[in-house]
CSV table of C-alpha atoms and ligand atoms in Angstrom, one decimal:
chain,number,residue,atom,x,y,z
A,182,UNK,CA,28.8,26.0,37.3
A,183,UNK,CA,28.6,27.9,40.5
A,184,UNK,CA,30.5,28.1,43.0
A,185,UNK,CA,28.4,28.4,45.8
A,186,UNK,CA,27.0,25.2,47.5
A,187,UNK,CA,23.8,23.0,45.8
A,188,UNK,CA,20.4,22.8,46.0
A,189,UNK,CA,19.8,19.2,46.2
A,190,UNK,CA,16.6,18.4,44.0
A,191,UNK,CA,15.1,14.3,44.7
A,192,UNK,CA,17.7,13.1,42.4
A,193,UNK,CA,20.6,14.2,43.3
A,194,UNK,CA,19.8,13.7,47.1
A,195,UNK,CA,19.2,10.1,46.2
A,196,UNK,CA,22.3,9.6,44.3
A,197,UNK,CA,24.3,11.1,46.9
A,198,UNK,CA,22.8,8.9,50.0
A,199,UNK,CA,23.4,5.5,47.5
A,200,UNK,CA,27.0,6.5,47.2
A,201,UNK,CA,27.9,7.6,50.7
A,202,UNK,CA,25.2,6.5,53.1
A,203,UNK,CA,27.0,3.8,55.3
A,204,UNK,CA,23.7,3.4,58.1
A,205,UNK,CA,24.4,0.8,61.0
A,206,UNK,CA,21.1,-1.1,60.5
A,207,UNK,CA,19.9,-0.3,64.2
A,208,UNK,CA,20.3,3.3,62.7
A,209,UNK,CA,18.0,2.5,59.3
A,210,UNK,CA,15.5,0.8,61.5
A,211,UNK,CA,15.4,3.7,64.4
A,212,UNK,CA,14.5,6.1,61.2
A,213,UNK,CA,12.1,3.8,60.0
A,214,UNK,CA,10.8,4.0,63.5
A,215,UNK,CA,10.4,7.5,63.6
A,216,UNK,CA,8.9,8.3,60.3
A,217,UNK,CA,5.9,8.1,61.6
A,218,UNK,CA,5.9,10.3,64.2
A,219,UNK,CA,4.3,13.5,64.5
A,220,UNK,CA,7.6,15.1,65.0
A,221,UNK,CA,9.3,13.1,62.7
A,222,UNK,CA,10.7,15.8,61.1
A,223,UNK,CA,12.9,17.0,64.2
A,224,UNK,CA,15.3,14.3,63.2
A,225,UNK,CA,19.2,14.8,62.1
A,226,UNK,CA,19.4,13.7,58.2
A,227,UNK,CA,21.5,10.5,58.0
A,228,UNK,CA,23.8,12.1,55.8
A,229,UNK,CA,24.3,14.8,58.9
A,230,UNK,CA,24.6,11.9,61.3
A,231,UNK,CA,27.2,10.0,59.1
A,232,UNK,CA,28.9,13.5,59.1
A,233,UNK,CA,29.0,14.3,62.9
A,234,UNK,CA,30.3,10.7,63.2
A,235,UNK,CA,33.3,11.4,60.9
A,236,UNK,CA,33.8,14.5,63.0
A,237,UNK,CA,34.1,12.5,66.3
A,238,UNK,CA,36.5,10.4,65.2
A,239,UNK,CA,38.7,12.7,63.6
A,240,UNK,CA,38.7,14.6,66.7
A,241,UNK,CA,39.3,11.0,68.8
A,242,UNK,CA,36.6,12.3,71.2
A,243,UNK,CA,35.7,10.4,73.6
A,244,UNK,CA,33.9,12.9,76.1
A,245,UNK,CA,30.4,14.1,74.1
A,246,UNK,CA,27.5,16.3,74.9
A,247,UNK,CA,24.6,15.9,73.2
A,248,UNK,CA,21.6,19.0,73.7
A,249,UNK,CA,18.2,17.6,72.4
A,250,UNK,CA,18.1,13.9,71.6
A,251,UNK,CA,14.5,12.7,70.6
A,252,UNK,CA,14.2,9.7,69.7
A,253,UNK,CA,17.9,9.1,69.4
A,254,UNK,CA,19.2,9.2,65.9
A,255,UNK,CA,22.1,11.5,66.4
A,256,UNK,CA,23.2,10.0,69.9
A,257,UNK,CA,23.1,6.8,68.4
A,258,UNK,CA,25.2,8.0,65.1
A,259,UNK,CA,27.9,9.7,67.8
A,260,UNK,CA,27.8,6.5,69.7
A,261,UNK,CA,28.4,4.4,67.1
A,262,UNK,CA,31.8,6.4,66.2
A,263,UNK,CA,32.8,7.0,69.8
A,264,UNK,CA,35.7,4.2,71.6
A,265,UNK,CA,34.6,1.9,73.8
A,266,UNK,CA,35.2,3.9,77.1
A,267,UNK,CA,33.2,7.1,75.4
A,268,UNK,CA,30.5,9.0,76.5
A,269,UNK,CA,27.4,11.0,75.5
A,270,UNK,CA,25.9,13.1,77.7
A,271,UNK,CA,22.8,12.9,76.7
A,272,UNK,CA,20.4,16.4,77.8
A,273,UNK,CA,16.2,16.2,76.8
A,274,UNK,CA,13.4,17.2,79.1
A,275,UNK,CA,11.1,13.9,77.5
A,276,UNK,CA,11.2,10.3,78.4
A,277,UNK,CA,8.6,9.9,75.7
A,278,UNK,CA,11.0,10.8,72.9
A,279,UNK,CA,13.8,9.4,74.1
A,280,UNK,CA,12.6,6.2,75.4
A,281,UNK,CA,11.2,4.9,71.8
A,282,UNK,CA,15.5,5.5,71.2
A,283,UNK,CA,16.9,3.1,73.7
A,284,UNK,CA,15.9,-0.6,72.2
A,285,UNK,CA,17.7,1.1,69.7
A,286,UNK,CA,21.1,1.8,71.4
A,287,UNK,CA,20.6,-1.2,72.9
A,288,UNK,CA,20.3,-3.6,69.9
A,289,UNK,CA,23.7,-1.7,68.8
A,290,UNK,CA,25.2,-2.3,71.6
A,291,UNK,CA,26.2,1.5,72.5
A,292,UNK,CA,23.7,2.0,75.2
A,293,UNK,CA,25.8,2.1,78.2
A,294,UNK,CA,27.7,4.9,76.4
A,295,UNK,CA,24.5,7.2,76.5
A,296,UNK,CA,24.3,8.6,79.5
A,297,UNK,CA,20.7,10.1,79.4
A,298,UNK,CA,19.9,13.1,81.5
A,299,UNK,CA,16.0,13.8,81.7
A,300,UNK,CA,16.2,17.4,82.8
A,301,UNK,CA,16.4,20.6,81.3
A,302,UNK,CA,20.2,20.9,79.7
A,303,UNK,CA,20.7,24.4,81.2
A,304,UNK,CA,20.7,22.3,84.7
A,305,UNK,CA,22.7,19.7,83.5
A,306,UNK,CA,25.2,21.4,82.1
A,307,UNK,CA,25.6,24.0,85.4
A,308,UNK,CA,25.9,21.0,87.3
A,309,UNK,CA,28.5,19.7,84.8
A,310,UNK,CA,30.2,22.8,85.2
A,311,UNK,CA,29.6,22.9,89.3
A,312,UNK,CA,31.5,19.7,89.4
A,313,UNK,CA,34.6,20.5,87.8
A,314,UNK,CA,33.9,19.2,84.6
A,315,UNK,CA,35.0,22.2,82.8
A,316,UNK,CA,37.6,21.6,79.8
A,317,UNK,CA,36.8,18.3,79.6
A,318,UNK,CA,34.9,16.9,76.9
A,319,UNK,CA,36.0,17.3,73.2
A,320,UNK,CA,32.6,17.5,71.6
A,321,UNK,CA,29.0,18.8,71.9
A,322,UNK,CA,26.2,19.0,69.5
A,323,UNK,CA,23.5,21.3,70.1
A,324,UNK,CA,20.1,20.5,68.7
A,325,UNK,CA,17.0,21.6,71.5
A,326,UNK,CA,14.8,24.6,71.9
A,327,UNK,CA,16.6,27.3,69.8
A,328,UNK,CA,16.0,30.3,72.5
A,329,UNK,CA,18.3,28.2,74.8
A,330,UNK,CA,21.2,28.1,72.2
A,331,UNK,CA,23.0,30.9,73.1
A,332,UNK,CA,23.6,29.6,77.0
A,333,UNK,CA,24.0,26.1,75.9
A,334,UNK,CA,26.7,27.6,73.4
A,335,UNK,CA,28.5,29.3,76.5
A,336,UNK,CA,28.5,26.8,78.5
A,337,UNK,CA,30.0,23.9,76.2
A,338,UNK,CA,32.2,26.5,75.2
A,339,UNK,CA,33.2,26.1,79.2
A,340,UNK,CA,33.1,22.3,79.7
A,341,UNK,CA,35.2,21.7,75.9
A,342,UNK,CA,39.0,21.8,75.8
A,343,UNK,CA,40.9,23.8,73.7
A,344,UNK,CA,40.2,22.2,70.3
A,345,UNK,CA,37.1,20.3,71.4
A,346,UNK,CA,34.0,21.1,68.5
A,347,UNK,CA,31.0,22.4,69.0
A,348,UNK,CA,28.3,21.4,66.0
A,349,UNK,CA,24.8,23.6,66.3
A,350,UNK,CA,22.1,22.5,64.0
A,351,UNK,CA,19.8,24.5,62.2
A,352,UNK,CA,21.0,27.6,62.2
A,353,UNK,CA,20.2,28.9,58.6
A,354,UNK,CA,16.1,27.7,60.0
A,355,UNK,CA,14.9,26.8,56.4
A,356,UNK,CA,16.5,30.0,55.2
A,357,UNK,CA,14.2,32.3,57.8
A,358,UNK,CA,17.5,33.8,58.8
A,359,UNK,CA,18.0,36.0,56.2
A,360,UNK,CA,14.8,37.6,56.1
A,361,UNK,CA,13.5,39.7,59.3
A,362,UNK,CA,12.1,37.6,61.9
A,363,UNK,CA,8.5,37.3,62.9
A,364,UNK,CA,9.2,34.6,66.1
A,365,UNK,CA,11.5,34.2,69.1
A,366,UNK,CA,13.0,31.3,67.8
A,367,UNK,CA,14.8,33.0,64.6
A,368,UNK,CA,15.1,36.2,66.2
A,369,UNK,CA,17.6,33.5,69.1
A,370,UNK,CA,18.9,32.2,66.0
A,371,UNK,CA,19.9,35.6,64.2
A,372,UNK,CA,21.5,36.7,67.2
A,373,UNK,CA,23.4,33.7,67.3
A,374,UNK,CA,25.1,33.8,64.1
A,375,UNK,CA,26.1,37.0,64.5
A,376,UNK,CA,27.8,36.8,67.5
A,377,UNK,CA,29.8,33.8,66.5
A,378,UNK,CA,31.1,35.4,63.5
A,379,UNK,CA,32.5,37.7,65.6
A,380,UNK,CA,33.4,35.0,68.5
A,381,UNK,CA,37.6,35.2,68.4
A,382,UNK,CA,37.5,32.2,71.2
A,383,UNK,CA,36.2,30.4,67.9
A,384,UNK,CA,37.7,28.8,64.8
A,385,UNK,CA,34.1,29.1,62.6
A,386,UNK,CA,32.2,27.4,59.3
A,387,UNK,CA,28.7,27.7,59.0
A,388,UNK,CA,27.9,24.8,56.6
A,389,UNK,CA,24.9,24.5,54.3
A,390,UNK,CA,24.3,20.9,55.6
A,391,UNK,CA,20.6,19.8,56.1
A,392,UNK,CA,19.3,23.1,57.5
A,393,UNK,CA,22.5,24.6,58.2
A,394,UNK,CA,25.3,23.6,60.6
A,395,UNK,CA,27.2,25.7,62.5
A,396,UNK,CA,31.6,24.1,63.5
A,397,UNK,CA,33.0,26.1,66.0
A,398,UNK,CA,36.3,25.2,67.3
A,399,UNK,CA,37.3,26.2,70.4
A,400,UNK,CA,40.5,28.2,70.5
B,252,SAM,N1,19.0,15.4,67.7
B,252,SAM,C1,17.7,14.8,67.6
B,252,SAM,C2,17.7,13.7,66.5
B,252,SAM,O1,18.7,13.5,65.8
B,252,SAM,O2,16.7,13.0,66.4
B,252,SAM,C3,16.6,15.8,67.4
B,252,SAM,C4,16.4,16.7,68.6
B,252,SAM,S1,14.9,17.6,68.5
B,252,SAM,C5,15.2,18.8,67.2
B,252,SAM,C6,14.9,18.7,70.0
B,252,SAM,C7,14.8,18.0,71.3
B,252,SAM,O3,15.1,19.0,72.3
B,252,SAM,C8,13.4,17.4,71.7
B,252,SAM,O4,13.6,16.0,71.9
B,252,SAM,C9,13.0,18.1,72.9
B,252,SAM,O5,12.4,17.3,73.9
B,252,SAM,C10,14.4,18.6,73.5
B,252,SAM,N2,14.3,19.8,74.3
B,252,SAM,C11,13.5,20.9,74.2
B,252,SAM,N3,13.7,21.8,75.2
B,252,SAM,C12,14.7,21.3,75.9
B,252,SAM,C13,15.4,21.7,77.1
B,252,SAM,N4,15.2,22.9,77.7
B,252,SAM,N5,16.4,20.9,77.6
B,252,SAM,C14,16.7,19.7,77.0
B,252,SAM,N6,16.1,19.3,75.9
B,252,SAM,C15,15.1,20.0,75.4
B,253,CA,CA1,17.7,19.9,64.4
């Protein structure tokens, strides 16, 4: 036994999506629909999205950013969770992506609560902030280009209220954390980490879900 977490081999992966997995089937068929895509692999596990959905409505949120949607697996797994009046602001820089999503949100009915902002986040967020939006969304989940973390971090640390969640995907990057970095992209991530761990605006769990998921509560 150990008491550190697993490394999920076929078998057990498949054992644990048979007894948990709970997909909407708009959600089963938008994977299905993405498999084959050249960046299919950019894609939240459905495990992670079941997850994230938990989150949201243990934190009753109704107010969402999402940063980096692609073809719209994770806004549609918040969606589905979110009230009737929420929201998702929804930040990507490609209709290409994120227009294959939409019959998708659609079919589920959860469309109009994706509102989808083709731009890149950094803007939409400022202009978030610009308009007195500040402290007042309970939940963002960061998931784009990983050199822009660190601002999208600081400001949805700005536009949450004081215990809104902020989930950040990917940051143990197939374990090239822990080993000195050759690119830009772990080098953003490694900096990151670190500076949340020492973040005291911040209640903090970096969890070993997918490739690794980063909870930061805001104080
Ligand atoms: N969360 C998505 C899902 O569950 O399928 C996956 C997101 S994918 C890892 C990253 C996305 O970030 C891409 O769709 C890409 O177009 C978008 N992106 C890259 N740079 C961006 C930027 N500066 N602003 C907004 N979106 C960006
Ligand atoms: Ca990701």
């Amino acid at each position: 036994m150990s008491t550190r977490s697993l490394n999920l081999d076929d078998t057990l992966y498949d054992y644990l999506l048979a007894h948990s997995l709970r997909e909407h089937p708009e959600q089963a068929a938008l994977r299905a629909a993405t498999r084959g895509h050249p960046h299919a692999g950019m894609q939240i596990s459905p495990e992670q999205g079941q997850f994230m959905a938990l989150l949201v409505k243990l934190l009753g949120a109704r107010q969402t950013i999402e940063i980096g949607v692609f073809t719209g697996y994770s806004a549609l797994s918040v969606a589905l969770a979110l009230p009737a009046d929420g929201r998702i602001l929804a930040c990507d820089i490609s209709a290409e992506y994120t227009r294959i999503g939409r019959p998708y949100w659609e079919r589920a009915d959860v469309a109009h609560k994706i509102d989808l902002r083709l731009a890149p986040a950094l803007e939409t967020l400022d202009a978030e902030l610009a308009a007195g939006a500040a402290g007042r969304y309970d939940f963002a989940f960061i998931d784009a280009d990983k050199t822009g973390y660190a601002d999208y971090y600081e400001r949805c640390l700005q536009l949450l209220r004081p215990g809104g969640l902020i989930a950040i995907d990917n940051v143990l990057w197939s374990g090239a954390v822990a080993r000195p970095a050759q690119d830009d992209d772990t080098r953003a991530l490694q900096a990151l980490n670190e500076r949340l761990h020492g973040d005291e605006r911040i209640d903090l769990s970096m969890l070993p879900v997918s490739d690794g998921l980063t909870l930061a509560r805001k104080r």
